[in-house]
XYZ file of C-alpha atoms in Angstrom:
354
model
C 107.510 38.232 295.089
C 109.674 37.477 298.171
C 109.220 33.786 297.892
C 109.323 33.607 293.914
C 113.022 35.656 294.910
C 113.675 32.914 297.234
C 112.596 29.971 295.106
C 114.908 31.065 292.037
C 118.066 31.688 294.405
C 117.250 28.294 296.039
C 117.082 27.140 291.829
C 120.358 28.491 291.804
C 122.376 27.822 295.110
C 120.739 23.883 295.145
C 122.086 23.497 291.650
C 125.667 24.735 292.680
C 125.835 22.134 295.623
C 125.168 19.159 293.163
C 127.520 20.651 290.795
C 130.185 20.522 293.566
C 129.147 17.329 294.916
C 129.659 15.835 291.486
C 133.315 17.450 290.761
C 135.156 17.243 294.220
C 135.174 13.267 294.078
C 136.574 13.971 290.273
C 139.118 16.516 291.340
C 140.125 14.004 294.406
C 141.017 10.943 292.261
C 142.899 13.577 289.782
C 144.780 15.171 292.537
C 145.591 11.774 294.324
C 146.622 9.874 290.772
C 149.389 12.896 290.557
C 150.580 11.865 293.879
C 150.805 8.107 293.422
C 154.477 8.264 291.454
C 155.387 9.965 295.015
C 154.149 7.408 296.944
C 156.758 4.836 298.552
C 159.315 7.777 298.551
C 160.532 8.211 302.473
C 157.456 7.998 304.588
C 155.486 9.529 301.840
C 152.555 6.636 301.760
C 149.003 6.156 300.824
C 147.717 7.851 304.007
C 149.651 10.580 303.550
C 148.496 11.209 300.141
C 144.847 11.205 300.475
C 145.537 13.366 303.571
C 147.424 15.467 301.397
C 144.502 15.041 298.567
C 142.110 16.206 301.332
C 144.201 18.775 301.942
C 144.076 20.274 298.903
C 140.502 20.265 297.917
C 139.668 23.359 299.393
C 142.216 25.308 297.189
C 140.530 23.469 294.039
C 136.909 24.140 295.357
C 137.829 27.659 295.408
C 138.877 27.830 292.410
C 136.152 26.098 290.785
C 133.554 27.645 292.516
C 132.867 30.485 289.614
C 132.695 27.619 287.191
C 130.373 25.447 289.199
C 128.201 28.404 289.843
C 127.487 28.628 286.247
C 126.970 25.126 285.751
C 124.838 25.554 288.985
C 122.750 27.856 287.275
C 122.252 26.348 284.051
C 121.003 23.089 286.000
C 118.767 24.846 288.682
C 117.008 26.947 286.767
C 117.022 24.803 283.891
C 115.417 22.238 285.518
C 112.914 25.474 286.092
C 112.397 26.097 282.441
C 112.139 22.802 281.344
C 109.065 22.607 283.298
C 107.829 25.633 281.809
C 108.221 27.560 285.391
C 110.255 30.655 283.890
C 107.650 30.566 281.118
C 104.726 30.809 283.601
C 106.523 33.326 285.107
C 107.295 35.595 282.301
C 103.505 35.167 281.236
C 102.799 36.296 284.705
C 104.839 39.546 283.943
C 108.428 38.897 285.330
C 110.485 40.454 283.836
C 113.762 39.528 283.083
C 115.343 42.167 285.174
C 113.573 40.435 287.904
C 114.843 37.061 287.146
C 118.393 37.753 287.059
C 118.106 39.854 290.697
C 116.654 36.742 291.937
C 118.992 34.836 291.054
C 121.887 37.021 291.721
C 120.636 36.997 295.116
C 121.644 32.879 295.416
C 124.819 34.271 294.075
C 125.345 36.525 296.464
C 125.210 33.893 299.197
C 127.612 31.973 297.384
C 129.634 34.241 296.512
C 130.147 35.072 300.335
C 130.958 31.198 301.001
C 133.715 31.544 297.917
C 134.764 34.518 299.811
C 135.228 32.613 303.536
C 136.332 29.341 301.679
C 139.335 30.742 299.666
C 140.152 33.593 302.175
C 139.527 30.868 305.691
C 139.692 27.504 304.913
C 142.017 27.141 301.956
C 144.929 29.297 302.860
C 145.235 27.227 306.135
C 144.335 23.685 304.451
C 147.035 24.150 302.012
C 149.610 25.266 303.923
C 149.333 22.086 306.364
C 149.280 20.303 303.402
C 152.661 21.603 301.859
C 153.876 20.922 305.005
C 152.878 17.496 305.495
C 154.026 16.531 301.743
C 157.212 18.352 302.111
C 157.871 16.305 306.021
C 157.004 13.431 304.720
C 159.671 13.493 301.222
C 162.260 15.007 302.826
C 161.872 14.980 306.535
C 163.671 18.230 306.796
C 162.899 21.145 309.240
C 161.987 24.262 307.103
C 158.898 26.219 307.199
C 157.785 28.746 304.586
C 156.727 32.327 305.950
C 155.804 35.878 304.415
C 159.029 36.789 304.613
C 161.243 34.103 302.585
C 161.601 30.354 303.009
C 163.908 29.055 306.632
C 165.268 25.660 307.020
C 167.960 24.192 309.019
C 170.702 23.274 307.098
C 173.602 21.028 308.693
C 173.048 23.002 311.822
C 173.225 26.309 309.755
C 170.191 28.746 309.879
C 169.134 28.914 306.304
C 166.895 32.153 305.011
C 165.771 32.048 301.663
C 163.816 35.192 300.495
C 162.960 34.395 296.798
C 163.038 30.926 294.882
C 162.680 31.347 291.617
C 162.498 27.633 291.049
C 163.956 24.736 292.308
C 167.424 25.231 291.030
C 167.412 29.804 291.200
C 167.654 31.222 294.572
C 167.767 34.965 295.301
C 168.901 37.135 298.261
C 169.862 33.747 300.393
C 170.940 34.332 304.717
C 172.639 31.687 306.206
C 173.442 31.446 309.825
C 176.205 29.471 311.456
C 176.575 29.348 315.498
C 179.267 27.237 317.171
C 178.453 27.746 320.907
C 181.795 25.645 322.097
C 184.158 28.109 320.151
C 181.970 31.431 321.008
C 181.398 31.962 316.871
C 179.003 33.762 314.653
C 179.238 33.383 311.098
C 176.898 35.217 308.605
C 176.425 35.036 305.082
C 174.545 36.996 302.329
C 174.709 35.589 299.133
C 172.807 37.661 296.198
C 172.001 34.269 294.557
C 172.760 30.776 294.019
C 172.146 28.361 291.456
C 171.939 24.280 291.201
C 174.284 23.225 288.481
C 175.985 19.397 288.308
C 174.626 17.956 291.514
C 175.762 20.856 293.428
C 174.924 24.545 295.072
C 176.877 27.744 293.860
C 176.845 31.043 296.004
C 177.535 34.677 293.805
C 178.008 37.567 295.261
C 179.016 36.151 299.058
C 179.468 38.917 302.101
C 181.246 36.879 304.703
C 181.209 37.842 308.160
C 182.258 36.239 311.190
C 182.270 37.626 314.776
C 184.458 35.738 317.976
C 186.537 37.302 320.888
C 188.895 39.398 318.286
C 185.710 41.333 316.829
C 184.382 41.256 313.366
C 185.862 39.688 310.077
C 184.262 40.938 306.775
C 185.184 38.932 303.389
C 183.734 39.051 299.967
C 183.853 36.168 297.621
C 182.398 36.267 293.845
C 181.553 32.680 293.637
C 182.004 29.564 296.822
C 180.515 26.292 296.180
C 177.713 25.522 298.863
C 177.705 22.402 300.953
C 174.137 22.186 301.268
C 171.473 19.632 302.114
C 168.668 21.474 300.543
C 167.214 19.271 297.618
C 165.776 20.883 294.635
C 162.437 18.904 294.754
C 162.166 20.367 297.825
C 162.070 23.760 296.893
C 160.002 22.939 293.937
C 157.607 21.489 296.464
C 157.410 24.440 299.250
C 156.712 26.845 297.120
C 153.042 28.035 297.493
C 150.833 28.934 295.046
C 149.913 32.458 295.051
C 146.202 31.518 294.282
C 146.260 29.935 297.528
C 147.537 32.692 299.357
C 144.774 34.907 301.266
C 144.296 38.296 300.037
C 145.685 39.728 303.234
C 148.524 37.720 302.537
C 149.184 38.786 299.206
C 149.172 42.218 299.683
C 151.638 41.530 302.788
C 154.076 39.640 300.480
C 153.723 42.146 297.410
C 154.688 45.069 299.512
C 157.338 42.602 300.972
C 158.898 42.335 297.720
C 158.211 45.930 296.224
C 160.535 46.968 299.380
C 163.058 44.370 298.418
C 162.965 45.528 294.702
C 161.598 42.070 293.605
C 159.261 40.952 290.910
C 155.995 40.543 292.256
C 153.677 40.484 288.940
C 152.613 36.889 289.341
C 151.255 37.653 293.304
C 149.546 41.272 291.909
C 147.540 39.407 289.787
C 146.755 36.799 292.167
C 145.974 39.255 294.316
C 143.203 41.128 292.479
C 142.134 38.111 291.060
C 140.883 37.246 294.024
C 139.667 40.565 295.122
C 137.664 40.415 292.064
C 136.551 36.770 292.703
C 133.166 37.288 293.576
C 132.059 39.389 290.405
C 133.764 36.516 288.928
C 131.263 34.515 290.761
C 127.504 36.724 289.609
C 128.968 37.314 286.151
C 129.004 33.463 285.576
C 124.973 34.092 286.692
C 124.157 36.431 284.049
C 125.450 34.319 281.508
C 123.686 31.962 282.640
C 119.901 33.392 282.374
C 120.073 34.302 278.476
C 121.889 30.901 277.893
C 118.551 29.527 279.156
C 116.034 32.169 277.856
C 117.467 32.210 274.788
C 117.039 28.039 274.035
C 114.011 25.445 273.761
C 112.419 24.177 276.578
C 113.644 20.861 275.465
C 116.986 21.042 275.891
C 118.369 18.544 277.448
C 119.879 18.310 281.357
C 123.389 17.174 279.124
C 123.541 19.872 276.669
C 123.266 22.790 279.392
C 125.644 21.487 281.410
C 128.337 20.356 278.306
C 127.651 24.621 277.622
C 128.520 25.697 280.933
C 131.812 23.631 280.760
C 132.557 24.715 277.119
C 131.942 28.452 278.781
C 134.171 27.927 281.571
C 136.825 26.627 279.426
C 136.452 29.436 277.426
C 137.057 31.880 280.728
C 139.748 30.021 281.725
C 141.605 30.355 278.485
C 140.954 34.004 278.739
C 141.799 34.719 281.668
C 144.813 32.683 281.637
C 145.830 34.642 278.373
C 145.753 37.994 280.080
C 147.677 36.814 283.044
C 150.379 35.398 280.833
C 150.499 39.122 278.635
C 150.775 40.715 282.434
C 153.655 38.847 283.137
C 155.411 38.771 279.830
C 154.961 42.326 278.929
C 154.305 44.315 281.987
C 150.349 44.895 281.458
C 148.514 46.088 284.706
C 147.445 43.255 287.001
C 144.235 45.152 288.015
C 143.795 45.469 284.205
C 144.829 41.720 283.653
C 142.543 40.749 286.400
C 138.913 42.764 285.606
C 139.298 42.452 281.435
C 138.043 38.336 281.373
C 135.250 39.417 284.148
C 133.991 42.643 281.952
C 134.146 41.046 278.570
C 131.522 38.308 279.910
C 129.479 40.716 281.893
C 129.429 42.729 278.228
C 128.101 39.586 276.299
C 125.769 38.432 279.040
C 123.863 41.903 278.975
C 124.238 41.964 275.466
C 122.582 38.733 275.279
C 120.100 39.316 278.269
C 119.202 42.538 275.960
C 118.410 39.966 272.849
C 116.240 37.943 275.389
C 114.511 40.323 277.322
């Protein structure tokens, strides 16, 4: 029984790998064709952006492992029942039970390389690969940490805590030492906003420190002579996805202290937590997919179902964020209801099967 458990995880970790194999080359040339209007723009060139591409594949592999893995597992152990092995088997007295803990037991190991790969490798990869896009468009000094976005600005000291998008800033710091006159100056602006080619600063507390003491001043609204472009902020920004979870939960409590929104990174956050039952759910749909059909069906048609299945997750699970975010739902909530609706319909269906 130990080596029929081996044999079916095998079925199911083997067909995984080809899966992969087959859709990192694909997600490659799409990543790298959405770079090529960049290219030629400062020292942004071709090596860059494959580097970049590269770069960036571990994010995507991590988030297309729970998809592959059911693809995975429609071709490995389909290429089992179309050679009448899971028949022999059952006719031996497997039961299904059995089946699906064998091959939950491939998706256990990959569910543990998901679980390195997106918390490891990705979080690392993409942040050198921000970094080289953003040095190579704009060639400016900035670096993006838990704890808000710095650059140096026309010799100012720049701290931006939220950006809400390329042209919104929130709770901004900026830093101004003149080491000839003996000088401090230090700003807080509340926000600032992008508007005809130009940075605005609301609610400014101005205050400047030299050999007479301290100077405090409060402006409403000062236009902002900055070199920060737009695009640039657009670019930095990370996606929370590809954020570790240790990370995440850094940066929520980061912003829950600072009285910010931080829906989008909750929901990040336990979607990743819950990432590997993401990962064995896609498994158990699988197995009645496959019990459940002729012996004859073709290599094509299982793996057009697991796409048409995965697309089908995605646009769930994508719903529920968006409801999350635009009407306060739990994120744990908005996170675990795509997982537990397909665990329902897989047992359901391995119920109908077995």
């Amino acid at each position: 029984m130990r080596i029929l458990d081996r044999y079916l995880a095998w079925a199911v970790m083997s067909g995984t790998l080809l899966t992969l194999a087959g859709l990192l080359p694909l997600m490659g040339v799409f990543i790298l064709s959405d770079e090529l209007d960049s290219i030629g723009t400062e020292r942004y060139g071709l090596t860059e952006a494959m580097l970049f591409t590269l770069l960036s594949l571990p994010r995507y592999l991590y988030q297309l492992f729970p998809i592959a893995t059911l693809i995975g597992a429609l071709i490995g152990l389909g290429t089992l029942a179309s050679r009448s092995e899971l028949v022999a088997m059952r006719a031996a007295g497997i039961s299904v039970g059995r089946l699906v803990r064998a091959a939950l037991l491939g998706g256990l190991v990959l569910a543990t390389v998901a679980v390195v790969l997106g918390e490891l490798v990705a979080p690392i990869a993409e942040q050198r690969a921000v970094e080289l896009r953003r040095l190579a468009l704009s060639g400016e000094a900035a670096q993006l940490t838990p704890y808000g976005f710095w650059a140096i600005d026309d010799g100012a000291y720049v701290n931006i805590r939220e950006i809400r998008s390329g042209t919104s800033l929130r709770d901004i710091d900026i830093y101004r030492v003149d080491a000839a006159a003996g000088t401090l100056e230090a700003s807080h602006a509340e926000g600032a906003r992008y508007e005809d080619g130009r940075w605005v600063l609301e609610g400014i507390a101005l205050s400047r420190v030299d050999g007479e003491g301290v100077k405090v001043e409060r402006v409403e609204h000062a236009e902002w002579d900055s070199m920060l472009d737009p695009g640039l902020l657009k670019v930095v920004v990370a996606d929370p996805r590809a954020l570790p979870v240790w990370g995440l939960y850094k940066y929520i409590r980061f912003m829950s202290v600072n009285k910010q929104d931080a829906s989008a990174y909750e929901i990040a956050f336990w979607g990743k937590v819950l990432h590997p039952v993401l990962t064995l759910s896609m498994i158990l749909i699988a197995i009645p997919m496959l019990l459940g059909s002729s012996r004859s069906t073709g290599m094509g048609r299982r793996m057009l179902a697991g796409i048409l299945v995965g697309l089908v997750y995605y646009l769930v699970s994508r719903t529920f964020a968006y409801l999350a975010l635009l009407f306060g739902m739990n994120a744990f909530l908005a996170a675990i209801a795509p997982p537990v609706l397909f665990i329902g319909a897989a047992m359901l269906l391995l119920r109908r099967v077995g």
